[in-house]
Amino acid sequence: MAKPPAKPLALTLGEPAGIGPDITIAAWLGRRELGLPAFYLLGDPALIARRAKALGADIGIAEVSPGEAEAAFAEALPVVATGTRATAEPGKPDASSAPSALASIRKAVTDVREGRAGAVVTNPIAKSVLYRAGFRHPGHTEFLAELAAEHGRVPQPVMMLWSPRLAVVPVTIHVSLRDALAQLTSELIVSTVRIVAAELKSRFGIDRPRIAVSGLNPHAGEDGSLGHEEQTVIAPALKALRSDGIEAKGPLPADTMFHEAARNSYDCAVCMYHDQALIPIKTVAFDDAVNVTLGLPFIRTSPDHGTAFDIAGSGKANPASLIAALRLASRMAAATIR
């Protein structure tokens, strides 16, 4: 049975004063050499034209509908207008920043859920800019979960950072360390690892995922002498997961989980809090790591970096992480429709 044709990827604008427009333009310019999947940008075509001029980039911009994006992609950067103007200059967010960024995200989710796009790829947002405009979510991940709600039920979003060398998932995400300790439960670990295992199978093509689960305390608690969470919270979760047939090993000392030989023994490391997971991957794969949101009814990937206001419009932004995010989104979409 033939596979259905691939749909273009919906790429959000991100913070218009940041490097999102820069790396989008750079990725499109390298589309042939890099063999990139077709994508379209959701945003203000006039902003992209201004940024291309500032960068000295010789590109055509085609204002299209999602259905016209793939045909336009070879010769022009397809832009689907959201109807929200973005007037911010590079490095200088203004009153248009939050509305234009949010409109782009909402439209991308609508497009993928209604079958016009194969996946959502998000450019970086500036959470501080959004907060000043009344944004109430800790970050992209939680906002996307709300947009994915069905019948009033908001899915549990799971943040994965992926690279060819390492994939990591924090059980608790954008909260303080004190709040992370309060939130950490056996039930949360179980639900997180179940989502990770299911999507490694369905969207990454790994038949029997191997998942390494970290401890919380130094040396995984040293049999209770440095903390009891490994025994009272993490071990019961692992027992439940193994009874489900999930290959989850741990709790492992986090300080010995990430050298090369250890990384070769698992497909994903699940850690207890944000920095425990993100410091290792940003050390070994800073330029090409991809942020993936699992647990949603659609695919979402993103570059693993911020808006970089200091270099926006300068031509210095590295598009490597966006390129990796586009490629991974396309790979996941292909695996999902097998």
PDB file of C-alpha atoms in Angstrom, residues 159 166-173 184 189 192-193 211-216 234 252 254 257-258 266 268-280:
ATOM      1  CA  MET A 159       9.513  17.720  26.620  1.00  0.00           C
ATOM      2  CA  LEU A 166      21.577  11.736  23.033  1.00  0.00           C
ATOM      3  CA  ALA A 167      17.868  12.072  23.799  1.00  0.00           C
ATOM      4  CA  VAL A 168      16.707  13.306  27.199  1.00  0.00           C
ATOM      5  CA  VAL A 169      13.378  13.960  28.931  1.00  0.00           C
ATOM      6  CA  PRO A 170      12.882  15.885  32.191  1.00  0.00           C
ATOM      7  CA  VAL A 171       9.943  14.646  34.275  1.00  0.00           C
ATOM      8  CA  THR A 172       9.361  18.111  35.730  1.00  0.00           C
ATOM      9  CA  ILE A 173       9.845  20.963  33.292  1.00  0.00           C
ATOM     10  CA  LEU A 184       7.762  14.705  41.585  1.00  0.00           C
ATOM     11  CA  ILE A 189       7.249   9.372  36.386  1.00  0.00           C
ATOM     12  CA  THR A 192       5.942  10.423  31.480  1.00  0.00           C
ATOM     13  CA  VAL A 193       7.875   7.244  30.677  1.00  0.00           C
ATOM     14  CA  ILE A 211      14.947   3.945  28.731  1.00  0.00           C
ATOM     15  CA  ALA A 212      17.433   4.964  31.422  1.00  0.00           C
ATOM     16  CA  VAL A 213      15.861   6.629  34.466  1.00  0.00           C
ATOM     17  CA  SER A 214      17.995   8.810  36.686  1.00  0.00           C
ATOM     18  CA  GLY A 215      17.902   9.130  40.429  1.00  0.00           C
ATOM     19  CA  LEU A 216      17.129  12.442  42.061  1.00  0.00           C
ATOM     20  CA  ILE A 234      11.368   6.323  41.682  1.00  0.00           C
ATOM     21  CA  LEU A 252      20.844   5.521  37.979  1.00  0.00           C
ATOM     22  CA  ALA A 254      22.935  11.067  37.036  1.00  0.00           C
ATOM     23  CA  MET A 257      24.706   8.413  32.821  1.00  0.00           C
ATOM     24  CA  PHE A 258      26.029  10.597  30.054  1.00  0.00           C
ATOM     25  CA  TYR A 266      19.844   3.410  26.037  1.00  0.00           C
ATOM     26  CA  CYS A 268      16.436   7.996  25.952  1.00  0.00           C
ATOM     27  CA  ALA A 269      17.415   9.233  29.410  1.00  0.00           C
ATOM     28  CA  VAL A 270      14.534  10.301  31.650  1.00  0.00           C
ATOM     29  CA  CYS A 271      15.657  12.685  34.381  1.00  0.00           C
ATOM     30  CA  MET A 272      13.877  14.141  37.370  1.00  0.00           C
ATOM     31  CA  TYR A 273      14.223  17.875  36.703  1.00  0.00           C
ATOM     32  CA  HIS A 274      15.059  20.360  33.964  1.00  0.00           C
ATOM     33  CA  ASP A 275      18.792  20.970  34.361  1.00  0.00           C
ATOM     34  CA  GLN A 276      19.568  17.335  35.156  1.00  0.00           C
ATOM     35  CA  ALA A 277      18.444  16.528  31.596  1.00  0.00           C
ATOM     36  CA  LEU A 278      19.319  19.663  29.650  1.00  0.00           C
ATOM     37  CA  ILE A 279      22.875  20.325  30.831  1.00  0.00           C
ATOM     38  CA  PRO A 280      24.170  17.039  29.339  1.00  0.00           C
TER      39      PRO A 280
END
